[in-house]
Amino acid sequence: MIRDFDSGDVVYLLLAARWTVALVVSATLCGGVLGFVVAIARVVPVAPVRWLAIGYINLIQGTPLLGQLFALFFALPLIGITVDAWSAALVCMSIYASAFLGEIWRSGLQSVHQRQWEAGASLGLTYRQQLGHVVIPQALRISVAPTVGFLVQLVKDTSLAALIGFVELTRASQIISSATFSPLTVYTTAAAIYFVICFSLSQLSQVLEGRLHVTR
Amino acid sequence: MSLVEIDNIHKRFGPVEVLKGVSLKVEKGEIVAVIGRSGSGKSTLLRCINGLERVQDGRIIVDGIEVTAPNADLNLLRQRAGMVFQSYNLFPHLTVERNVMLALKLVRKLESSDARRIAHEMVGKVGLAEKFLAYPDELSGGQQQRVAIARSLAMQPALMLFDEITSALDPELVGEVLRVLESVAREGMTMMLVTHEMNFAKNVAHRVIFMHEGRIHEDGPAREILAEPRTAELRSFLSAVLH
Ligand SMILES: Nc1ncnc2c1ncn2[C@@H]1O[C@H](COP(=O)(O)OP(=O)(O)OP(=O)(O)O)[C@@H](O)[C@H]1O
Ligand SMILES: [Mg+2]
């Protein structure tokens, strides 16, 4: 039965968009923690740890997110492990985010001048104090823009979760579109919602950059 | 026992031997200028003294701490031996105040109020009290170096190492940094400084060490050495820097 696209559908899309946001926020938090570990592992003066981190990054960055998602959602059940769509999407997006955030932050860490470590060391700071009080704060400032850039990408990538049946903004749009038969209106509305989310993120980035004295 | 005792150190970077058996004693209160051509090993010598570089052979003892011991407490050593470099000394994300306070709090474990009081005092001494809340990029190069000196002195080191701290500065900013060094010298601080400022070496240093190809080629009272170099190498070096 075909019906008209009405305000109820807009509300339905907005409610679904909550899941998009929830997925991005959760994946950013989990992936952020993991990515932090990856970034540090990339710069510690212990070669095997660095190799392990490099291998992990290459594996994740070198395979498509959709493939990772399908592997987790469809292949794991074959060996007796079933995961629901939310968990599969969350785990995948987190791992995916950790590899990219790890590299962004690693490059932030390495763009801090070597002399800054030495200046810290010369004052008697321990390696951890140099890292935590001198290098990481500077790396963070440098990393704000590329980090937010990646998160904007991640927002759009959450739409892939629709393909394993997770009802976020894109999946909801498909559902309403087939019920109302007005894809143009539905997808334009969805696109507008994506835009608002991403635009807010980049505004946040500008505010953060101002706050953190990024130019210094 | 001397404040710094260096006994026959050898330092290699890969196959290249940069320090080829350097021995040296520096007494408390002594001011030693280290001069020599580019690549002669001056910076490497200073970096070995505060443990930024590991030597392959020989022994270094600073203020009773054996730097070259495998389990040396380098953090303690560096509280005793402060170092200021040619550039990039200050932490750009911290104000002058926070730059000086950081190690006071983390390393000397002082309360913020005490750290701030000391920071005020030290920054005042180098004549930058009005810049206390400025960020490094709001200061001139000379002012940044003065803050870096203040920050090291705030740790109350027994020895200060300065590696060409005026070399990256515009000529008109060199004087203000040298004046701060002079006042540090007057207070009796033991100092080793790599410098190309021969007048400063002559007037402020007690002793000059001329490094040549990884060895100490000449060593003696500043005025004597600079006025009457004994070796052809020092003569040619001096005529090159003075003209
Ligand atoms: N980390 C390093 N790795 C490899 N070689 C190095 C390293 N540091 C210094 N060297 C080499 O050691 C030699 C001595 O360097 P050093 O920096 O001590 O010289 P310097 O006397 O301070 O010279 P300058 O006046 O140019 O500062 C140079 O040939 C330099 O190329
Ligand atoms: Mg040098």
PDB file of C-alpha atoms in Angstrom, chain B:
ATOM      1  CA  MET B   1      86.413  15.659  43.204  1.00  0.00           C
ATOM      2  CA  SER B   2      85.595  17.908  40.263  1.00  0.00           C
ATOM      3  CA  LEU B   3      81.998  18.727  39.376  1.00  0.00           C
ATOM      4  CA  VAL B   4      82.438  17.175  35.936  1.00  0.00           C
ATOM      5  CA  GLU B   5      84.911  14.376  35.339  1.00  0.00           C
ATOM      6  CA  ILE B   6      85.201  12.993  31.840  1.00  0.00           C
ATOM      7  CA  ASP B   7      87.608  10.160  31.313  1.00  0.00           C
ATOM      8  CA  ASN B   8      88.588   9.094  27.814  1.00  0.00           C
ATOM      9  CA  ILE B   9      85.120   8.969  26.220  1.00  0.00           C
ATOM     10  CA  HIS B  10      84.486   7.631  22.747  1.00  0.00           C
ATOM     11  CA  LYS B  11      81.271   8.293  20.886  1.00  0.00           C
ATOM     12  CA  ARG B  12      80.369   6.718  17.558  1.00  0.00           C
ATOM     13  CA  PHE B  13      77.351   7.247  15.326  1.00  0.00           C
ATOM     14  CA  GLY B  14      77.392   4.018  13.332  1.00  0.00           C
ATOM     15  CA  PRO B  15      80.862   3.748  11.831  1.00  0.00           C
ATOM     16  CA  VAL B  16      81.703   7.417  12.376  1.00  0.00           C
ATOM     17  CA  GLU B  17      83.686   8.169  15.510  1.00  0.00           C
ATOM     18  CA  VAL B  18      82.708  11.648  16.636  1.00  0.00           C
ATOM     19  CA  LEU B  19      84.464  11.802  20.004  1.00  0.00           C
ATOM     20  CA  LYS B  20      87.857  10.111  19.924  1.00  0.00           C
ATOM     21  CA  GLY B  21      88.977   9.910  23.509  1.00  0.00           C
ATOM     22  CA  VAL B  22      87.995  13.103  25.301  1.00  0.00           C
ATOM     23  CA  SER B  23      89.095  13.700  28.883  1.00  0.00           C
ATOM     24  CA  LEU B  24      88.182  16.781  30.852  1.00  0.00           C
ATOM     25  CA  LYS B  25      87.641  18.031  34.378  1.00  0.00           C
ATOM     26  CA  VAL B  26      85.493  21.026  35.225  1.00  0.00           C
ATOM     27  CA  GLU B  27      85.603  22.518  38.709  1.00  0.00           C
ATOM     28  CA  LYS B  28      82.694  24.019  40.558  1.00  0.00           C
ATOM     29  CA  GLY B  29      82.222  27.658  39.568  1.00  0.00           C
ATOM     30  CA  GLU B  30      84.274  27.319  36.412  1.00  0.00           C
ATOM     31  CA  ILE B  31      83.037  28.804  33.146  1.00  0.00           C
ATOM     32  CA  VAL B  32      84.245  26.859  30.147  1.00  0.00           C
ATOM     33  CA  ALA B  33      83.746  27.997  26.562  1.00  0.00           C
ATOM     34  CA  VAL B  34      83.867  25.217  23.990  1.00  0.00           C
ATOM     35  CA  ILE B  35      84.897  26.336  20.527  1.00  0.00           C
ATOM     36  CA  GLY B  36      85.723  24.566  17.295  1.00  0.00           C
ATOM     37  CA  ARG B  37      84.695  24.017  13.724  1.00  0.00           C
ATOM     38  CA  SER B  38      81.337  22.684  12.661  1.00  0.00           C
ATOM     39  CA  GLY B  39      81.314  18.918  13.114  1.00  0.00           C
ATOM     40  CA  SER B  40      84.189  18.842  15.604  1.00  0.00           C
ATOM     41  CA  GLY B  41      81.959  17.242  18.252  1.00  0.00           C
ATOM     42  CA  LYS B  42      81.075  20.189  20.516  1.00  0.00           C
ATOM     43  CA  SER B  43      77.346  19.498  20.718  1.00  0.00           C
ATOM     44  CA  THR B  44      77.938  15.785  21.038  1.00  0.00           C
ATOM     45  CA  LEU B  45      80.226  16.395  24.015  1.00  0.00           C
ATOM     46  CA  LEU B  46      77.562  18.454  25.788  1.00  0.00           C
ATOM     47  CA  ARG B  47      74.848  15.939  24.948  1.00  0.00           C
ATOM     48  CA  CYS B  48      76.939  13.110  26.390  1.00  0.00           C
ATOM     49  CA  ILE B  49      77.400  15.061  29.607  1.00  0.00           C
ATOM     50  CA  ASN B  50      73.673  15.231  30.288  1.00  0.00           C
ATOM     51  CA  GLY B  51      72.985  11.748  28.981  1.00  0.00           C
ATOM     52  CA  LEU B  52      71.135  12.653  25.774  1.00  0.00           C
ATOM     53  CA  GLU B  53      73.748  10.569  23.961  1.00  0.00           C
ATOM     54  CA  ARG B  54      75.273   7.332  25.229  1.00  0.00           C
ATOM     55  CA  VAL B  55      79.042   6.895  24.902  1.00  0.00           C
ATOM     56  CA  GLN B  56      80.542   3.614  23.717  1.00  0.00           C
ATOM     57  CA  ASP B  57      83.567   3.857  25.946  1.00  0.00           C
ATOM     58  CA  GLY B  58      84.882   5.907  28.841  1.00  0.00           C
ATOM     59  CA  ARG B  59      83.376   7.397  31.954  1.00  0.00           C
ATOM     60  CA  ILE B  60      81.486  10.598  32.782  1.00  0.00           C
ATOM     61  CA  ILE B  61      80.729  11.652  36.332  1.00  0.00           C
ATOM     62  CA  VAL B  62      78.669  14.772  36.976  1.00  0.00           C
ATOM     63  CA  ASP B  63      78.086  16.010  40.509  1.00  0.00           C
ATOM     64  CA  GLY B  64      78.790  12.508  41.831  1.00  0.00           C
ATOM     65  CA  ILE B  65      76.377  10.839  39.392  1.00  0.00           C
ATOM     66  CA  GLU B  66      77.981   8.315  37.081  1.00  0.00           C
ATOM     67  CA  VAL B  67      76.301   9.210  33.774  1.00  0.00           C
ATOM     68  CA  THR B  68      77.871   6.326  31.901  1.00  0.00           C
ATOM     69  CA  ALA B  69      76.700   3.647  34.344  1.00  0.00           C
ATOM     70  CA  PRO B  70      74.146   1.354  32.683  1.00  0.00           C
ATOM     71  CA  ASN B  71      71.573   2.077  35.377  1.00  0.00           C
ATOM     72  CA  ALA B  72      72.345   5.785  35.729  1.00  0.00           C
ATOM     73  CA  ASP B  73      69.469   7.896  37.064  1.00  0.00           C
ATOM     74  CA  LEU B  74      69.304  10.243  34.080  1.00  0.00           C
ATOM     75  CA  ASN B  75      66.329  12.141  35.465  1.00  0.00           C
ATOM     76  CA  LEU B  76      68.253  13.026  38.596  1.00  0.00           C
ATOM     77  CA  LEU B  77      71.319  13.869  36.488  1.00  0.00           C
ATOM     78  CA  ARG B  78      69.313  16.281  34.355  1.00  0.00           C
ATOM     79  CA  GLN B  79      68.033  18.081  37.411  1.00  0.00           C
ATOM     80  CA  ARG B  80      71.682  18.664  38.301  1.00  0.00           C
ATOM     81  CA  ALA B  81      72.794  19.530  34.754  1.00  0.00           C
ATOM     82  CA  GLY B  82      70.433  21.887  32.895  1.00  0.00           C
ATOM     83  CA  MET B  83      70.757  22.397  29.163  1.00  0.00           C
ATOM     84  CA  VAL B  84      69.632  25.086  26.744  1.00  0.00           C
ATOM     85  CA  PHE B  85      69.724  24.507  22.996  1.00  0.00           C
ATOM     86  CA  GLN B  86      69.998  26.696  19.931  1.00  0.00           C
ATOM     87  CA  SER B  87      66.228  26.667  19.297  1.00  0.00           C
ATOM     88  CA  TYR B  88      62.877  24.989  20.007  1.00  0.00           C
ATOM     89  CA  ASN B  89      63.501  25.072  23.743  1.00  0.00           C
ATOM     90  CA  LEU B  90      60.158  26.391  24.942  1.00  0.00           C
ATOM     91  CA  PHE B  91      56.937  24.401  24.921  1.00  0.00           C
ATOM     92  CA  PRO B  92      54.780  26.313  22.431  1.00  0.00           C
ATOM     93  CA  HIS B  93      51.472  25.235  23.972  1.00  0.00           C
ATOM     94  CA  LEU B  94      52.303  26.691  27.383  1.00  0.00           C
ATOM     95  CA  THR B  95      52.629  30.278  28.560  1.00  0.00           C
ATOM     96  CA  VAL B  96      55.958  31.518  29.899  1.00  0.00           C
ATOM     97  CA  GLU B  97      54.637  30.942  33.398  1.00  0.00           C
ATOM     98  CA  ARG B  98      53.591  27.348  32.641  1.00  0.00           C
ATOM     99  CA  ASN B  99      56.830  26.626  30.808  1.00  0.00           C
ATOM    100  CA  VAL B 100      58.802  27.421  33.928  1.00  0.00           C
ATOM    101  CA  MET B 101      56.340  25.814  36.327  1.00  0.00           C
ATOM    102  CA  LEU B 102      56.041  22.463  34.531  1.00  0.00           C
ATOM    103  CA  ALA B 103      59.226  20.768  35.716  1.00  0.00           C
ATOM    104  CA  LEU B 104      59.041  22.476  39.106  1.00  0.00           C
ATOM    105  CA  LYS B 105      55.754  20.692  39.653  1.00  0.00           C
ATOM    106  CA  LEU B 106      56.471  17.393  37.905  1.00  0.00           C
ATOM    107  CA  VAL B 107      60.101  16.908  38.816  1.00  0.00           C
ATOM    108  CA  ARG B 108      60.698  18.930  41.957  1.00  0.00           C
ATOM    109  CA  LYS B 109      57.145  18.122  43.093  1.00  0.00           C
ATOM    110  CA  LEU B 110      56.414  21.662  44.262  1.00  0.00           C
ATOM    111  CA  GLU B 111      52.911  22.977  44.983  1.00  0.00           C
ATOM    112  CA  SER B 112      51.535  25.250  42.245  1.00  0.00           C
ATOM    113  CA  SER B 113      51.808  28.311  44.472  1.00  0.00           C
ATOM    114  CA  ASP B 114      55.489  27.685  45.207  1.00  0.00           C
ATOM    115  CA  ALA B 115      56.219  26.824  41.588  1.00  0.00           C
ATOM    116  CA  ARG B 116      54.527  30.034  40.460  1.00  0.00           C
ATOM    117  CA  ARG B 117      56.484  32.112  42.976  1.00  0.00           C
ATOM    118  CA  ILE B 118      59.795  30.654  41.759  1.00  0.00           C
ATOM    119  CA  ALA B 119      58.741  31.071  38.139  1.00  0.00           C
ATOM    120  CA  HIS B 120      57.959  34.739  38.801  1.00  0.00           C
ATOM    121  CA  GLU B 121      61.305  35.254  40.437  1.00  0.00           C
ATOM    122  CA  MET B 122      63.324  33.546  37.682  1.00  0.00           C
ATOM    123  CA  VAL B 123      61.467  35.185  34.799  1.00  0.00           C
ATOM    124  CA  GLY B 124      61.905  38.521  36.572  1.00  0.00           C
ATOM    125  CA  LYS B 125      65.639  37.903  36.773  1.00  0.00           C
ATOM    126  CA  VAL B 126      65.922  37.605  33.006  1.00  0.00           C
ATOM    127  CA  GLY B 127      63.920  40.822  32.692  1.00  0.00           C
ATOM    128  CA  LEU B 128      60.685  39.419  31.300  1.00  0.00           C
ATOM    129  CA  ALA B 129      58.275  39.846  34.192  1.00  0.00           C
ATOM    130  CA  GLU B 130      55.764  41.555  31.898  1.00  0.00           C
ATOM    131  CA  LYS B 131      55.733  38.533  29.556  1.00  0.00           C
ATOM    132  CA  PHE B 132      54.734  36.080  32.241  1.00  0.00           C
ATOM    133  CA  LEU B 133      51.428  35.188  30.620  1.00  0.00           C
ATOM    134  CA  ALA B 134      52.590  35.357  27.011  1.00  0.00           C
ATOM    135  CA  TYR B 135      52.909  32.329  24.747  1.00  0.00           C
ATOM    136  CA  PRO B 136      56.346  31.604  23.222  1.00  0.00           C
ATOM    137  CA  ASP B 137      55.258  32.700  19.748  1.00  0.00           C
ATOM    138  CA  GLU B 138      54.456  36.110  21.183  1.00  0.00           C
ATOM    139  CA  LEU B 139      58.106  36.558  22.180  1.00  0.00           C
ATOM    140  CA  SER B 140      61.169  37.462  20.129  1.00  0.00           C
ATOM    141  CA  GLY B 141      63.837  34.784  19.654  1.00  0.00           C
ATOM    142  CA  GLY B 142      66.030  36.490  22.233  1.00  0.00           C
ATOM    143  CA  GLN B 143      63.224  36.636  24.751  1.00  0.00           C
ATOM    144  CA  GLN B 144      62.483  32.954  24.170  1.00  0.00           C
ATOM    145  CA  GLN B 145      66.087  32.047  24.909  1.00  0.00           C
ATOM    146  CA  ARG B 146      66.027  34.152  28.074  1.00  0.00           C
ATOM    147  CA  VAL B 147      62.923  32.292  29.257  1.00  0.00           C
ATOM    148  CA  ALA B 148      64.613  28.984  28.435  1.00  0.00           C
ATOM    149  CA  ILE B 149      67.569  29.992  30.602  1.00  0.00           C
ATOM    150  CA  ALA B 150      65.243  31.035  33.414  1.00  0.00           C
ATOM    151  CA  ARG B 151      63.366  27.750  33.132  1.00  0.00           C
ATOM    152  CA  SER B 152      66.572  25.726  33.510  1.00  0.00           C
ATOM    153  CA  LEU B 153      67.891  27.846  36.359  1.00  0.00           C
ATOM    154  CA  ALA B 154      64.632  27.418  38.237  1.00  0.00           C
ATOM    155  CA  MET B 155      65.559  23.753  38.679  1.00  0.00           C
ATOM    156  CA  GLN B 156      68.619  24.873  40.698  1.00  0.00           C
ATOM    157  CA  PRO B 157      71.136  22.864  38.697  1.00  0.00           C
ATOM    158  CA  ALA B 158      74.772  22.498  39.723  1.00  0.00           C
ATOM    159  CA  LEU B 159      75.878  22.856  36.115  1.00  0.00           C
ATOM    160  CA  MET B 160      74.463  24.595  33.049  1.00  0.00           C
ATOM    161  CA  LEU B 161      75.166  23.487  29.494  1.00  0.00           C
ATOM    162  CA  PHE B 162      74.535  25.976  26.690  1.00  0.00           C
ATOM    163  CA  ASP B 163      74.778  24.848  23.068  1.00  0.00           C
ATOM    164  CA  GLU B 164      75.138  27.851  20.757  1.00  0.00           C
ATOM    165  CA  ILE B 165      72.137  29.525  22.282  1.00  0.00           C
ATOM    166  CA  THR B 166      72.629  32.741  20.318  1.00  0.00           C
ATOM    167  CA  SER B 167      73.430  31.214  16.921  1.00  0.00           C
ATOM    168  CA  ALA B 168      69.870  31.223  15.597  1.00  0.00           C
ATOM    169  CA  LEU B 169      69.199  34.818  16.678  1.00  0.00           C
ATOM    170  CA  ASP B 170      69.168  37.990  14.677  1.00  0.00           C
ATOM    171  CA  PRO B 171      72.361  39.902  15.483  1.00  0.00           C
ATOM    172  CA  GLU B 172      70.542  42.651  17.378  1.00  0.00           C
ATOM    173  CA  LEU B 173      69.076  40.072  19.788  1.00  0.00           C
ATOM    174  CA  VAL B 174      72.357  38.376  20.683  1.00  0.00           C
ATOM    175  CA  GLY B 175      73.427  41.028  23.185  1.00  0.00           C
ATOM    176  CA  GLU B 176      70.437  40.678  25.505  1.00  0.00           C
ATOM    177  CA  VAL B 177      70.970  36.904  25.777  1.00  0.00           C
ATOM    178  CA  LEU B 178      74.706  37.259  26.403  1.00  0.00           C
ATOM    179  CA  ARG B 179      73.963  39.796  29.151  1.00  0.00           C
ATOM    180  CA  VAL B 180      71.721  37.248  30.867  1.00  0.00           C
ATOM    181  CA  LEU B 181      74.496  34.661  30.571  1.00  0.00           C
ATOM    182  CA  GLU B 182      76.920  37.129  32.120  1.00  0.00           C
ATOM    183  CA  SER B 183      74.660  37.697  35.089  1.00  0.00           C
ATOM    184  CA  VAL B 184      74.307  33.929  35.533  1.00  0.00           C
ATOM    185  CA  ALA B 185      78.094  33.700  35.416  1.00  0.00           C
ATOM    186  CA  ARG B 186      78.451  36.419  38.086  1.00  0.00           C
ATOM    187  CA  GLU B 187      76.297  34.376  40.438  1.00  0.00           C
ATOM    188  CA  GLY B 188      78.907  31.634  40.348  1.00  0.00           C
ATOM    189  CA  MET B 189      77.084  29.056  38.236  1.00  0.00           C
ATOM    190  CA  THR B 190      79.300  26.387  36.719  1.00  0.00           C
ATOM    191  CA  MET B 191      78.823  26.660  32.962  1.00  0.00           C
ATOM    192  CA  MET B 192      79.941  24.936  29.804  1.00  0.00           C
ATOM    193  CA  LEU B 193      78.978  26.790  26.685  1.00  0.00           C
ATOM    194  CA  VAL B 194      79.499  26.118  23.043  1.00  0.00           C
ATOM    195  CA  THR B 195      79.809  29.491  21.386  1.00  0.00           C
ATOM    196  CA  HIS B 196      81.039  31.352  18.362  1.00  0.00           C
ATOM    197  CA  GLU B 197      81.069  34.639  20.289  1.00  0.00           C
ATOM    198  CA  MET B 198      84.822  34.970  20.793  1.00  0.00           C
ATOM    199  CA  ASN B 199      84.580  38.237  22.694  1.00  0.00           C
ATOM    200  CA  PHE B 200      82.170  36.678  25.102  1.00  0.00           C
ATOM    201  CA  ALA B 201      84.486  33.679  25.516  1.00  0.00           C
ATOM    202  CA  LYS B 202      87.419  35.980  26.190  1.00  0.00           C
ATOM    203  CA  ASN B 203      85.645  38.243  28.658  1.00  0.00           C
ATOM    204  CA  VAL B 204      83.369  35.891  30.538  1.00  0.00           C
ATOM    205  CA  ALA B 205      84.843  32.387  30.312  1.00  0.00           C
ATOM    206  CA  HIS B 206      87.661  31.348  32.607  1.00  0.00           C
ATOM    207  CA  ARG B 207      88.789  28.646  30.285  1.00  0.00           C
ATOM    208  CA  VAL B 208      88.516  27.792  26.619  1.00  0.00           C
ATOM    209  CA  ILE B 209      88.488  24.343  25.093  1.00  0.00           C
ATOM    210  CA  PHE B 210      89.188  24.074  21.390  1.00  0.00           C
ATOM    211  CA  MET B 211      87.756  20.914  19.851  1.00  0.00           C
ATOM    212  CA  HIS B 212      89.185  19.596  16.621  1.00  0.00           C
ATOM    213  CA  GLU B 213      88.141  16.375  14.874  1.00  0.00           C
ATOM    214  CA  GLY B 214      86.645  14.767  17.962  1.00  0.00           C
ATOM    215  CA  ARG B 215      89.484  15.628  20.336  1.00  0.00           C
ATOM    216  CA  ILE B 216      90.351  18.450  22.693  1.00  0.00           C
ATOM    217  CA  HIS B 217      93.070  20.126  20.725  1.00  0.00           C
ATOM    218  CA  GLU B 218      93.815  23.001  23.105  1.00  0.00           C
ATOM    219  CA  ASP B 219      92.686  23.717  26.624  1.00  0.00           C
ATOM    220  CA  GLY B 220      93.688  26.612  28.834  1.00  0.00           C
ATOM    221  CA  PRO B 221      92.902  30.025  30.331  1.00  0.00           C
ATOM    222  CA  ALA B 222      90.593  31.930  28.007  1.00  0.00           C
ATOM    223  CA  ARG B 223      92.636  35.054  27.392  1.00  0.00           C
ATOM    224  CA  GLU B 224      95.871  33.145  26.930  1.00  0.00           C
ATOM    225  CA  ILE B 225      94.483  30.610  24.504  1.00  0.00           C
ATOM    226  CA  LEU B 226      92.671  33.159  22.394  1.00  0.00           C
ATOM    227  CA  ALA B 227      95.554  35.613  22.350  1.00  0.00           C
ATOM    228  CA  GLU B 228      98.320  33.094  21.729  1.00  0.00           C
ATOM    229  CA  PRO B 229      97.035  29.912  20.134  1.00  0.00           C
ATOM    230  CA  ARG B 230      99.683  27.203  20.272  1.00  0.00           C
ATOM    231  CA  THR B 231      98.548  25.130  17.314  1.00  0.00           C
ATOM    232  CA  ALA B 232      98.097  25.945  13.667  1.00  0.00           C
ATOM    233  CA  GLU B 233      94.547  24.518  13.773  1.00  0.00           C
ATOM    234  CA  LEU B 234      93.369  26.954  16.444  1.00  0.00           C
ATOM    235  CA  ARG B 235      95.155  29.816  14.711  1.00  0.00           C
ATOM    236  CA  SER B 236      93.373  29.137  11.457  1.00  0.00           C
ATOM    237  CA  PHE B 237      90.052  28.607  13.237  1.00  0.00           C
ATOM    238  CA  LEU B 238      90.385  31.921  15.072  1.00  0.00           C
ATOM    239  CA  SER B 239      91.344  33.835  11.995  1.00  0.00           C
ATOM    240  CA  ALA B 240      88.324  32.317  10.211  1.00  0.00           C
ATOM    241  CA  VAL B 241      85.807  33.307  12.913  1.00  0.00           C
ATOM    242  CA  LEU B 242      87.307  36.687  13.685  1.00  0.00           C
ATOM    243  CA  HIS B 243      87.335  37.900  10.087  1.00  0.00           C
TER     244      HIS B 243
END
